[in-house]
């Protein structure tokens, strides 16, 4: 519906341009930008089953839902110190300055000048001089020139509209960076904490398996064990030890990324952050709102809409070149051959009158520019439509992944509890002589695997929560961008 509406307007505008060489066509009307989103975007999300979520409006300061002061401090530090965010703020300042320049076209342009010269004109250029050299003369001039463009055909207004839309797009681009910085900072922090948890689980497993290895070695020394049991126990310890280096590397990478996001060097990251014992956990459901609210919040959708508005306005700027440019101008000043005579009445000069420029009938260049501007507007419309679809896709995907991750974590919790109970029973039966040591090793191996899988699932849930918050465009408040 959006595409059809826009293209119909575009064709009507193009037809008017082809025939619009008469003054009766007058001002051009802006090509419309989509005001109504598809009806299918209204209502709740397809993937929202209500597990871990609630339909309340989403929050900009979503990280406060964790009730983690350390996370709060990191996000605020990143929003204040991140270099990419500073660059986006500077770019917004540049675009707003361009808007101010465009608005200045509504005001008269003025030029104040003063000049003085000394010389002699060529005698051959002065009628009646008979070729006799003329006397040297001095000439002095001061004056003020004023010109004002009458925006009869909308060129100035459309230029301002395009610049205003560019400023809106730059504001939204800043919002995109804010969303990313807040989410990636929280993600890096949770990865550090989750890596610490997984490292602790691996170290506990190694400690348990090491004690088992010591037991098998003592049994072998006492003559009641076997070399096979010792070899199996030693293999289990080495296998668990091999899992530690990747986890520590993962933690280091998250620490270094967190440093970059918060605008500090890796050495300056707080030790409390490096040593965090557990990732932040939500104590309440995630508010997700609905599809319409999502598209209103997403800064990338806003940026695409503003880019479309700018491209549409530039179609009108190009269209205005088919019509005359009309300026009202005036000049007042004083010209004299002696500096002291500049203020005399006889030296006064002035002029007032209109200036009309029109490239008719050579309008081939103007028509080519209109065609190019129309193509850019069509491309901007396609990007807008795609941005809307991607926003919905990302949110639905994040909701689905988060819901399934919660199910997986619940199942792994049950599995871990059962494996822990089985390991205790196997150890008790071995101590009583009812089972072989191989049963104990198998039970401990299963427990280690389920403990590691559960820790990984916890990390995945924390990561998918951040991903969902990012898709919901938390961390960006439009009022923060106003002057």
Short mmCIF file of C-alpha atoms in Angstrom, two decimals:
data_model
loop_
_atom_site.label_atom_id
_atom_site.label_comp_id
_atom_site.label_asym_id
_atom_site.label_seq_id
_atom_site.Cartn_x
_atom_site.Cartn_y
_atom_site.Cartn_z
CA UNK A 1 0.00 0.00 0.00
CA UNK A 2 2.86 2.36 0.78
CA UNK A 3 4.69 1.58 -2.43
CA UNK A 4 1.60 1.96 -4.64
CA UNK A 5 0.67 5.28 -3.05
CA UNK A 6 4.18 6.68 -3.46
CA UNK A 7 4.64 5.57 -7.05
CA UNK A 8 1.28 6.89 -8.14
CA UNK A 9 2.25 10.28 -6.72
CA UNK A 10 5.61 10.02 -8.43
CA UNK A 11 4.03 9.36 -11.82
CA UNK A 12 1.59 12.21 -11.41
CA UNK A 13 4.50 14.49 -10.55
CA UNK A 14 6.50 13.29 -13.55
CA UNK A 15 3.59 13.93 -15.88
CA UNK A 16 3.20 17.41 -14.50
CA UNK A 17 6.89 18.04 -15.05
CA UNK A 18 6.79 16.99 -18.66
CA UNK A 19 3.99 19.42 -19.39
CA UNK A 20 4.74 22.03 -16.79
CA UNK A 21 6.31 24.79 -18.87
CA UNK A 22 3.52 27.24 -18.26
CA UNK A 23 3.41 29.66 -15.39
CA UNK A 24 -0.01 28.27 -14.45
CA UNK A 25 1.77 25.12 -13.22
CA UNK A 26 3.35 27.37 -10.59
CA UNK A 27 4.74 25.85 -7.38
CA UNK A 28 5.58 22.18 -7.20
CA UNK A 29 4.05 20.02 -4.50
CA UNK A 30 6.30 17.74 -2.43
CA UNK A 31 6.24 14.08 -3.38
CA UNK A 32 4.59 12.23 -0.52
CA UNK A 33 6.40 10.06 1.98
CA UNK A 34 4.71 7.08 3.66
CA UNK A 35 2.58 8.09 6.60
CA UNK A 36 0.73 4.78 7.04
CA UNK A 37 2.48 1.48 7.76
CA UNK A 38 1.06 -1.86 6.60
CA UNK A 39 -1.80 -3.07 8.77
CA UNK A 40 0.08 -6.31 9.44
CA UNK A 41 2.59 -4.41 11.60
CA UNK A 42 -0.07 -3.58 14.20
CA UNK A 43 -0.67 -5.82 17.21
CA UNK A 44 1.60 -8.21 19.05
CA UNK A 45 4.54 -10.19 17.70
CA UNK A 46 4.14 -13.62 16.14
CA UNK A 47 7.00 -15.13 18.17
CA UNK A 48 5.94 -13.61 21.49
CA UNK A 49 4.56 -16.50 23.55
CA UNK A 50 4.60 -14.50 26.77
CA UNK A 51 7.44 -16.60 28.20
CA UNK A 52 9.75 -14.13 29.90
CA UNK A 53 8.04 -11.17 28.22
CA UNK A 54 5.11 -8.84 28.82
CA UNK A 55 3.19 -6.62 26.39
CA UNK A 56 3.92 -3.42 28.32
CA UNK A 57 5.70 -0.60 26.43
CA UNK A 58 9.42 -1.19 25.95
CA UNK A 59 11.86 0.93 27.95
CA UNK A 60 14.69 3.13 26.76
CA UNK A 61 16.75 2.45 29.91
CA UNK A 62 16.25 -1.31 29.65
CA UNK A 63 19.55 -2.11 31.40
CA UNK A 64 18.07 -0.86 34.68
CA UNK A 65 15.73 -3.86 34.64
CA UNK A 66 18.72 -5.93 35.79
CA UNK A 67 19.14 -3.91 39.00
CA UNK A 68 22.92 -4.14 38.53
CA UNK A 69 24.73 -0.92 39.57
CA UNK A 70 27.90 -2.00 37.79
CA UNK A 71 26.04 -2.48 34.50
CA UNK A 72 24.30 0.89 34.96
CA UNK A 73 27.65 2.60 35.42
CA UNK A 74 29.21 0.91 32.39
CA UNK A 75 26.37 1.81 30.03
CA UNK A 76 26.33 5.42 31.18
CA UNK A 77 30.12 5.57 30.83
CA UNK A 78 29.88 4.23 27.28
CA UNK A 79 27.12 6.68 26.32
CA UNK A 80 29.32 9.49 27.60
CA UNK A 81 32.74 8.40 26.30
CA UNK A 82 32.26 6.20 23.23
CA UNK A 83 34.20 7.58 20.27
CA UNK A 84 31.77 6.41 17.58
CA UNK A 85 29.00 8.15 19.48
CA UNK A 86 31.04 11.35 19.63
CA UNK A 87 31.60 11.15 15.87
CA UNK A 88 27.85 10.74 15.28
CA UNK A 89 27.16 13.80 17.48
CA UNK A 90 29.69 15.82 15.46
CA UNK A 91 28.12 14.68 12.21
CA UNK A 92 24.71 15.79 13.47
CA UNK A 93 26.17 19.21 14.23
CA UNK A 94 27.48 19.43 10.65
CA UNK A 95 24.11 18.51 9.14
CA UNK A 96 22.25 20.96 11.36
CA UNK A 97 24.64 23.68 10.21
CA UNK A 98 23.73 22.82 6.61
CA UNK A 99 20.07 23.18 7.55
CA UNK A 100 20.81 26.64 8.94
CA UNK A 101 22.52 27.53 5.68
CA UNK A 102 19.51 26.36 3.67
CA UNK A 103 17.13 28.37 5.86
CA UNK A 104 19.24 31.48 5.27
CA UNK A 105 18.07 31.42 1.65
CA UNK A 106 14.73 32.75 2.93
CA UNK A 107 16.50 35.99 3.86
CA UNK A 108 17.77 38.67 1.49
CA UNK A 109 21.40 38.35 0.48
CA UNK A 110 23.50 41.46 1.01
CA UNK A 111 26.89 42.53 -0.22
CA UNK A 112 28.79 45.58 0.98
CA UNK A 113 31.71 46.75 -1.10
CA UNK A 114 34.20 49.56 -1.35
CA UNK A 115 36.85 50.14 -3.99
CA UNK A 116 39.39 52.72 -5.12
CA UNK A 117 41.42 52.89 -8.30
CA UNK A 118 43.94 55.13 -10.04
CA UNK A 119 44.58 54.93 -13.77
CA UNK A 120 44.10 56.25 -17.25
CA UNK A 121 41.77 54.86 -19.94
CA UNK A 122 43.05 54.19 -23.43
CA UNK A 123 42.53 57.24 -25.66
CA UNK A 124 41.43 55.05 -28.55
CA UNK A 125 38.52 53.85 -26.43
CA UNK A 126 37.15 57.35 -25.75
CA UNK A 127 35.20 58.90 -28.67
CA UNK A 128 36.33 62.45 -29.59
CA UNK A 129 39.70 62.23 -27.89
CA UNK A 130 41.53 62.25 -31.23
CA UNK A 131 43.99 59.73 -29.88
CA UNK A 132 45.45 62.27 -27.45
CA UNK A 133 46.42 60.61 -24.16
CA UNK A 134 43.97 61.36 -21.36
CA UNK A 135 44.73 62.52 -17.86
CA UNK A 136 45.12 60.07 -15.00
CA UNK A 137 42.07 59.90 -12.75
CA UNK A 138 41.05 58.50 -9.37
CA UNK A 139 37.79 56.64 -8.89
CA UNK A 140 36.21 55.71 -5.56
CA UNK A 141 33.08 53.68 -4.99
CA UNK A 142 31.12 52.38 -1.99
CA UNK A 143 27.83 50.54 -2.19
CA UNK A 144 25.35 48.05 -0.82
CA UNK A 145 23.72 45.39 -3.02
CA UNK A 146 20.61 43.51 -1.84
CA UNK A 147 18.92 40.58 -3.57
CA UNK A 148 15.92 38.47 -2.56
CA UNK A 149 14.69 35.36 -4.36
CA UNK A 150 10.92 35.09 -4.70
CA UNK A 151 10.29 31.39 -4.13
CA UNK A 152 7.38 31.27 -6.56
CA UNK A 153 8.12 27.72 -7.73
CA UNK A 154 9.22 26.15 -4.48
CA UNK A 155 12.96 25.72 -5.04
CA UNK A 156 14.01 27.34 -1.77
CA UNK A 157 11.26 25.69 0.26
CA UNK A 158 12.07 22.25 -1.15
CA UNK A 159 15.78 22.78 -0.49
CA UNK A 160 14.98 23.60 3.13
CA UNK A 161 12.68 20.57 3.38
CA UNK A 162 15.48 18.33 2.06
CA UNK A 163 17.99 19.80 4.53
CA UNK A 164 15.49 19.38 7.39
CA UNK A 165 14.99 15.74 6.43
CA UNK A 166 18.78 15.25 6.28
CA UNK A 167 19.01 16.63 9.82
CA UNK A 168 16.30 14.22 10.93
CA UNK A 169 18.19 11.35 9.32
CA UNK A 170 21.38 12.39 11.11
CA UNK A 171 19.50 12.49 14.43
CA UNK A 172 18.20 9.00 13.78
CA UNK A 173 21.70 7.82 12.80
CA UNK A 174 22.89 9.05 16.18
CA UNK A 175 20.08 7.02 17.72
CA UNK A 176 21.27 3.91 15.86
CA UNK A 177 24.73 4.34 17.37
CA UNK A 178 23.28 4.89 20.86
CA UNK A 179 21.28 1.66 20.61
CA UNK A 180 24.34 -0.27 19.46
CA UNK A 181 26.66 1.20 22.11
CA UNK A 182 24.27 0.49 24.98
CA UNK A 183 23.56 -3.06 23.80
CA UNK A 184 27.15 -3.99 22.97
CA UNK A 185 28.39 -2.62 26.29
CA UNK A 186 25.89 -4.77 28.16
CA UNK A 187 26.75 -7.73 25.94
CA UNK A 188 30.49 -7.41 26.61
CA UNK A 189 29.87 -7.14 30.36
CA UNK A 190 27.64 -10.23 30.42
CA UNK A 191 30.20 -12.15 28.35
CA UNK A 192 32.90 -11.34 30.90
CA UNK A 193 30.65 -12.50 33.74
CA UNK A 194 29.45 -15.60 31.87
CA UNK A 195 33.02 -16.57 31.01
CA UNK A 196 33.90 -16.33 34.72
CA UNK A 197 31.02 -18.65 35.55
CA UNK A 198 32.05 -21.17 32.90
CA UNK A 199 35.67 -20.98 34.06
CA UNK A 200 34.55 -21.60 37.65
CA UNK A 201 32.48 -24.61 36.55
CA UNK A 202 35.43 -26.01 34.61
CA UNK A 203 37.75 -25.50 37.57
CA UNK A 204 35.28 -27.21 39.94
CA UNK A 205 35.04 -30.12 37.52
CA UNK A 206 38.82 -30.36 37.31
CA UNK A 207 39.06 -30.30 41.10
CA UNK A 208 36.49 -33.08 41.43
CA UNK A 209 38.15 -35.19 38.75
CA UNK A 210 41.58 -34.59 40.27
CA UNK A 211 40.38 -35.94 43.61
CA UNK A 212 38.99 -38.95 41.79
CA UNK A 213 42.34 -39.45 40.07
CA UNK A 214 44.12 -39.32 43.44
CA UNK A 215 41.71 -41.93 44.78
CA UNK A 216 42.31 -44.29 41.87
CA UNK A 217 46.06 -43.92 42.27
CA UNK A 218 45.80 -44.77 45.96
CA UNK A 219 43.64 -47.78 45.18
CA UNK A 220 46.14 -48.92 42.58
CA UNK A 221 48.95 -48.54 45.12
CA UNK A 222 46.94 -50.58 47.64
CA UNK A 223 46.44 -53.34 45.10
CA UNK A 224 42.65 -52.94 44.77
CA UNK A 225 42.58 -50.76 41.64
CA UNK A 226 43.63 -51.11 38.04
CA UNK A 227 45.88 -49.15 35.70
CA UNK A 228 42.93 -48.76 33.33
CA UNK A 229 40.96 -46.86 35.99
CA UNK A 230 43.92 -44.53 36.57
CA UNK A 231 44.34 -43.88 32.83
CA UNK A 232 40.64 -43.10 32.42
CA UNK A 233 40.65 -40.72 35.40
CA UNK A 234 43.77 -38.95 34.12
CA UNK A 235 42.19 -38.56 30.67
CA UNK A 236 39.07 -36.99 32.18
CA UNK A 237 41.19 -34.41 34.06
CA UNK A 238 43.19 -33.50 30.94
CA UNK A 239 40.02 -33.17 28.87
CA UNK A 240 38.51 -30.72 31.37
CA UNK A 241 41.76 -28.75 31.57
CA UNK A 242 41.73 -28.35 27.78
CA UNK A 243 38.42 -26.47 28.02
CA UNK A 244 39.91 -23.68 30.16
CA UNK A 245 42.16 -21.77 27.67
CA UNK A 246 39.34 -21.00 25.16
CA UNK A 247 37.15 -19.73 28.00
CA UNK A 248 39.90 -17.46 29.30
CA UNK A 249 40.57 -16.15 25.80
CA UNK A 250 36.85 -15.47 25.39
CA UNK A 251 36.83 -13.52 28.66
CA UNK A 252 39.88 -11.47 27.65
CA UNK A 253 38.30 -10.57 24.31
CA UNK A 254 35.14 -9.39 26.07
CA UNK A 255 37.18 -7.27 28.51
CA UNK A 256 39.10 -5.63 25.68
CA UNK A 257 35.91 -4.93 23.73
CA UNK A 258 34.31 -3.44 26.82
CA UNK A 259 37.30 -1.12 27.20
CA UNK A 260 36.89 0.15 23.64
CA UNK A 261 33.15 0.67 24.07
CA UNK A 262 33.60 2.68 27.26
CA UNK A 263 36.44 4.78 25.85
CA UNK A 264 39.30 3.50 28.02
CA UNK A 265 42.37 1.33 27.54
CA UNK A 266 42.24 -2.38 28.56
CA UNK A 267 44.44 -1.62 31.59
CA UNK A 268 41.86 0.88 32.88
CA UNK A 269 38.93 -1.54 33.04
CA UNK A 270 37.76 -1.93 36.62
CA UNK A 271 38.99 -5.07 38.34
CA UNK A 272 35.52 -5.49 39.81
CA UNK A 273 34.18 -5.84 36.27
CA UNK A 274 36.92 -8.31 35.31
CA UNK A 275 36.14 -10.44 38.39
CA UNK A 276 32.31 -10.33 38.25
CA UNK A 277 31.01 -13.64 39.54
CA UNK A 278 27.76 -13.99 37.58
CA UNK A 279 26.01 -12.31 34.65
CA UNK A 280 23.17 -9.94 35.50
CA UNK A 281 19.78 -11.66 35.67
CA UNK A 282 16.38 -10.17 35.10
CA UNK A 283 13.98 -10.19 38.00
CA UNK A 284 10.94 -9.31 35.87
CA UNK A 285 9.64 -10.02 32.36
CA UNK A 286 10.92 -8.04 29.39
CA UNK A 287 8.42 -5.39 28.17
CA UNK A 288 8.20 -5.67 24.37
CA UNK A 289 5.21 -3.55 23.29
CA UNK A 290 3.81 -4.24 19.81
CA UNK A 291 4.82 -3.93 16.16
CA UNK A 292 3.57 -0.39 15.61
CA UNK A 293 5.36 0.88 18.72
CA UNK A 294 8.52 -0.93 17.63
CA UNK A 295 8.61 0.80 14.25
CA UNK A 296 7.99 4.15 15.91
CA UNK A 297 10.92 3.51 18.25
CA UNK A 298 13.48 2.06 15.86
CA UNK A 299 15.91 4.82 14.83
CA UNK A 300 16.91 2.95 11.68
CA UNK A 301 13.29 3.07 10.50
CA UNK A 302 13.18 6.76 11.32
CA UNK A 303 16.42 7.34 9.41
CA UNK A 304 15.11 5.51 6.34
CA UNK A 305 11.90 7.55 6.45
CA UNK A 306 13.84 10.82 6.71
CA UNK A 307 16.14 9.75 3.85
CA UNK A 308 13.03 9.11 1.79
CA UNK A 309 11.64 12.53 2.69
CA UNK A 310 14.93 14.18 1.67
CA UNK A 311 14.98 12.34 -1.66
CA UNK A 312 11.37 13.32 -2.27
CA UNK A 313 12.11 16.99 -1.57
CA UNK A 314 15.05 16.92 -3.97
CA UNK A 315 12.68 15.80 -6.73
CA UNK A 316 10.90 19.10 -6.16
CA UNK A 317 14.19 21.02 -6.17
CA UNK A 318 14.99 19.53 -9.56
CA UNK A 319 11.46 20.23 -10.78
CA UNK A 320 11.76 23.90 -9.87
CA UNK A 321 14.63 24.25 -12.33
CA UNK A 322 12.07 23.99 -15.15
CA UNK A 323 10.66 27.37 -14.16
CA UNK A 324 12.14 30.85 -14.05
CA UNK A 325 14.23 32.01 -11.11
CA UNK A 326 13.00 35.42 -10.02
CA UNK A 327 14.97 37.78 -7.81
CA UNK A 328 14.25 41.29 -6.63
CA UNK A 329 17.43 43.30 -6.37
CA UNK A 330 18.53 46.73 -5.37
CA UNK A 331 21.76 48.66 -5.14
CA UNK A 332 22.67 51.95 -3.51
CA UNK A 333 26.03 53.60 -3.31
CA UNK A 334 28.26 56.52 -4.16
CA UNK A 335 30.85 56.91 -6.92
CA UNK A 336 33.25 59.86 -7.18
CA UNK A 337 36.64 60.86 -8.53
CA UNK A 338 37.66 62.35 -5.23
CA UNK A 339 37.48 60.61 -1.88
CA UNK A 340 35.97 63.67 -0.24
CA UNK A 341 33.09 63.77 -2.75
CA UNK A 342 31.67 60.34 -1.89
CA UNK A 343 29.05 61.88 0.38
CA UNK A 344 27.84 64.47 -2.15
CA UNK A 345 24.37 64.22 -3.65
CA UNK A 346 25.80 64.16 -7.12
CA UNK A 347 27.80 61.05 -6.37
CA UNK A 348 24.75 59.07 -5.21
CA UNK A 349 23.63 56.18 -7.36
CA UNK A 350 20.87 53.54 -6.93
CA UNK A 351 18.97 50.94 -8.89
CA UNK A 352 15.97 48.68 -8.22
CA UNK A 353 14.54 45.95 -10.38
CA UNK A 354 13.76 42.28 -10.89
CA UNK A 355 16.12 39.68 -12.31
CA UNK A 356 14.59 36.73 -14.16
CA UNK A 357 16.59 33.69 -15.25
CA UNK A 358 15.08 30.82 -17.25
CA UNK A 359 16.80 28.02 -19.08
CA UNK A 360 13.79 27.51 -21.41
CA UNK A 361 13.70 26.14 -24.06
CA UNK A 362 16.88 24.13 -23.26
CA UNK A 363 15.42 22.00 -20.47
CA UNK A 364 17.24 18.74 -21.25
CA UNK A 365 19.59 19.15 -18.28
CA UNK A 366 16.72 19.91 -15.93
CA UNK A 367 14.74 16.89 -17.12
CA UNK A 368 17.76 14.64 -16.63
CA UNK A 369 18.17 15.92 -13.08
CA UNK A 370 14.49 15.30 -12.39
CA UNK A 371 14.82 11.75 -13.71
CA UNK A 372 17.86 11.13 -11.52
CA UNK A 373 16.15 12.59 -8.45
CA UNK A 374 13.09 10.42 -9.09
CA UNK A 375 15.27 7.33 -9.29
CA UNK A 376 16.94 8.20 -5.99
CA UNK A 377 13.51 8.65 -4.41
CA UNK A 378 12.39 5.23 -5.66
CA UNK A 379 15.55 3.70 -4.20
CA UNK A 380 14.94 5.46 -0.88
CA UNK A 381 11.41 4.07 -0.81
CA UNK A 382 12.68 0.55 -1.40
CA UNK A 383 15.22 0.99 1.43
CA UNK A 384 12.48 2.23 3.73
CA UNK A 385 10.30 -0.79 3.00
CA UNK A 386 13.26 -3.11 3.53
CA UNK A 387 14.19 -1.41 6.82
CA UNK A 388 10.68 -1.95 8.15
CA UNK A 389 10.79 -5.64 7.23
CA UNK A 390 14.27 -6.11 8.71
CA UNK A 391 13.18 -4.42 11.96
CA UNK A 392 10.28 -6.84 12.29
CA UNK A 393 12.48 -9.79 11.30
CA UNK A 394 15.14 -8.96 13.89
CA UNK A 395 12.61 -8.56 16.69
CA UNK A 396 10.65 -11.71 15.85
CA UNK A 397 13.91 -13.69 15.56
CA UNK A 398 15.16 -12.36 18.89
CA UNK A 399 11.86 -13.21 20.59
CA UNK A 400 11.86 -16.72 19.18
CA UNK A 401 15.49 -17.38 20.07
CA UNK A 402 15.00 -16.03 23.60
CA UNK A 403 11.91 -18.16 24.26
CA UNK A 404 13.62 -21.34 23.05
CA UNK A 405 16.75 -20.51 25.04
CA UNK A 406 14.65 -20.29 28.19
CA UNK A 407 13.22 -23.75 27.42
CA UNK A 408 16.70 -25.13 26.85
CA UNK A 409 17.99 -23.66 30.10
CA UNK A 410 15.09 -25.22 32.01
CA UNK A 411 15.71 -28.64 30.46
CA UNK A 412 19.44 -28.44 31.18
CA UNK A 413 18.74 -27.47 34.79
CA UNK A 414 16.69 -30.65 35.22
CA UNK A 415 19.42 -32.65 33.46
CA UNK A 416 22.16 -31.18 35.67
CA UNK A 417 20.22 -31.95 38.85
CA UNK A 418 19.65 -35.52 37.71
CA UNK A 419 23.31 -35.94 36.73
CA UNK A 420 24.44 -34.62 40.12
CA UNK A 421 22.18 -37.10 41.87
CA UNK A 422 23.46 -39.93 39.65
CA UNK A 423 27.06 -39.01 40.46
CA UNK A 424 26.35 -39.11 44.19
CA UNK A 425 24.64 -42.51 43.88
CA UNK A 426 27.46 -43.94 41.75
CA UNK A 427 30.05 -42.83 44.28
CA UNK A 428 28.03 -44.33 47.14
CA UNK A 429 27.61 -47.65 45.30
CA UNK A 430 31.31 -47.75 44.48
CA UNK A 431 32.22 -47.09 48.11
CA UNK A 432 29.91 -49.96 49.08
CA UNK A 433 31.51 -52.24 46.49
CA UNK A 434 28.29 -52.59 44.50
CA UNK A 435 29.58 -50.96 41.27
CA UNK A 436 32.85 -50.62 39.37
CA UNK A 437 34.86 -47.44 39.24
CA UNK A 438 33.97 -47.08 35.57
CA UNK A 439 30.41 -46.25 36.65
CA UNK A 440 31.72 -43.42 38.85
CA UNK A 441 33.81 -42.00 36.01
CA UNK A 442 30.88 -42.11 33.59
CA UNK A 443 28.63 -40.37 36.13
CA UNK A 444 31.22 -37.67 36.81
CA UNK A 445 31.81 -37.15 33.08
CA UNK A 446 28.09 -36.74 32.52
CA UNK A 447 27.84 -34.29 35.41
CA UNK A 448 30.76 -32.24 34.06
CA UNK A 449 29.15 -32.11 30.62
CA UNK A 450 25.76 -31.03 31.96
CA UNK A 451 27.34 -28.42 34.26
CA UNK A 452 29.24 -26.93 31.31
CA UNK A 453 26.16 -27.06 29.07
CA UNK A 454 24.04 -25.31 31.72
CA UNK A 455 26.65 -22.57 32.19
CA UNK A 456 26.75 -22.09 28.43
CA UNK A 457 22.94 -21.95 28.32
CA UNK A 458 22.93 -19.28 31.02
CA UNK A 459 25.38 -17.26 28.94
CA UNK A 460 23.21 -17.73 25.86
CA UNK A 461 20.09 -16.55 27.68
CA UNK A 462 21.92 -13.41 28.86
CA UNK A 463 23.21 -12.74 25.35
CA UNK A 464 19.78 -13.22 23.75
CA UNK A 465 18.20 -10.86 26.27
CA UNK A 466 20.61 -8.14 25.13
CA UNK A 467 19.90 -9.03 21.51
CA UNK A 468 16.17 -8.64 22.14
CA UNK A 469 16.64 -5.30 23.88
CA UNK A 470 18.74 -4.15 20.93
CA UNK A 471 16.05 -5.20 18.46
CA UNK A 472 13.50 -3.28 20.52
CA UNK A 473 15.72 -0.17 20.11
CA UNK A 474 16.32 0.40 23.81
CA UNK A 475 18.92 3.01 24.70
CA UNK A 476 17.62 5.70 22.35
CA UNK A 477 15.29 8.49 23.46
CA UNK A 478 14.28 11.00 20.74
CA UNK A 479 14.11 13.85 23.25
CA UNK A 480 17.82 13.36 24.00
CA UNK A 481 18.62 14.60 20.50
CA UNK A 482 16.81 17.91 20.63
CA UNK A 483 18.62 21.22 20.89
#
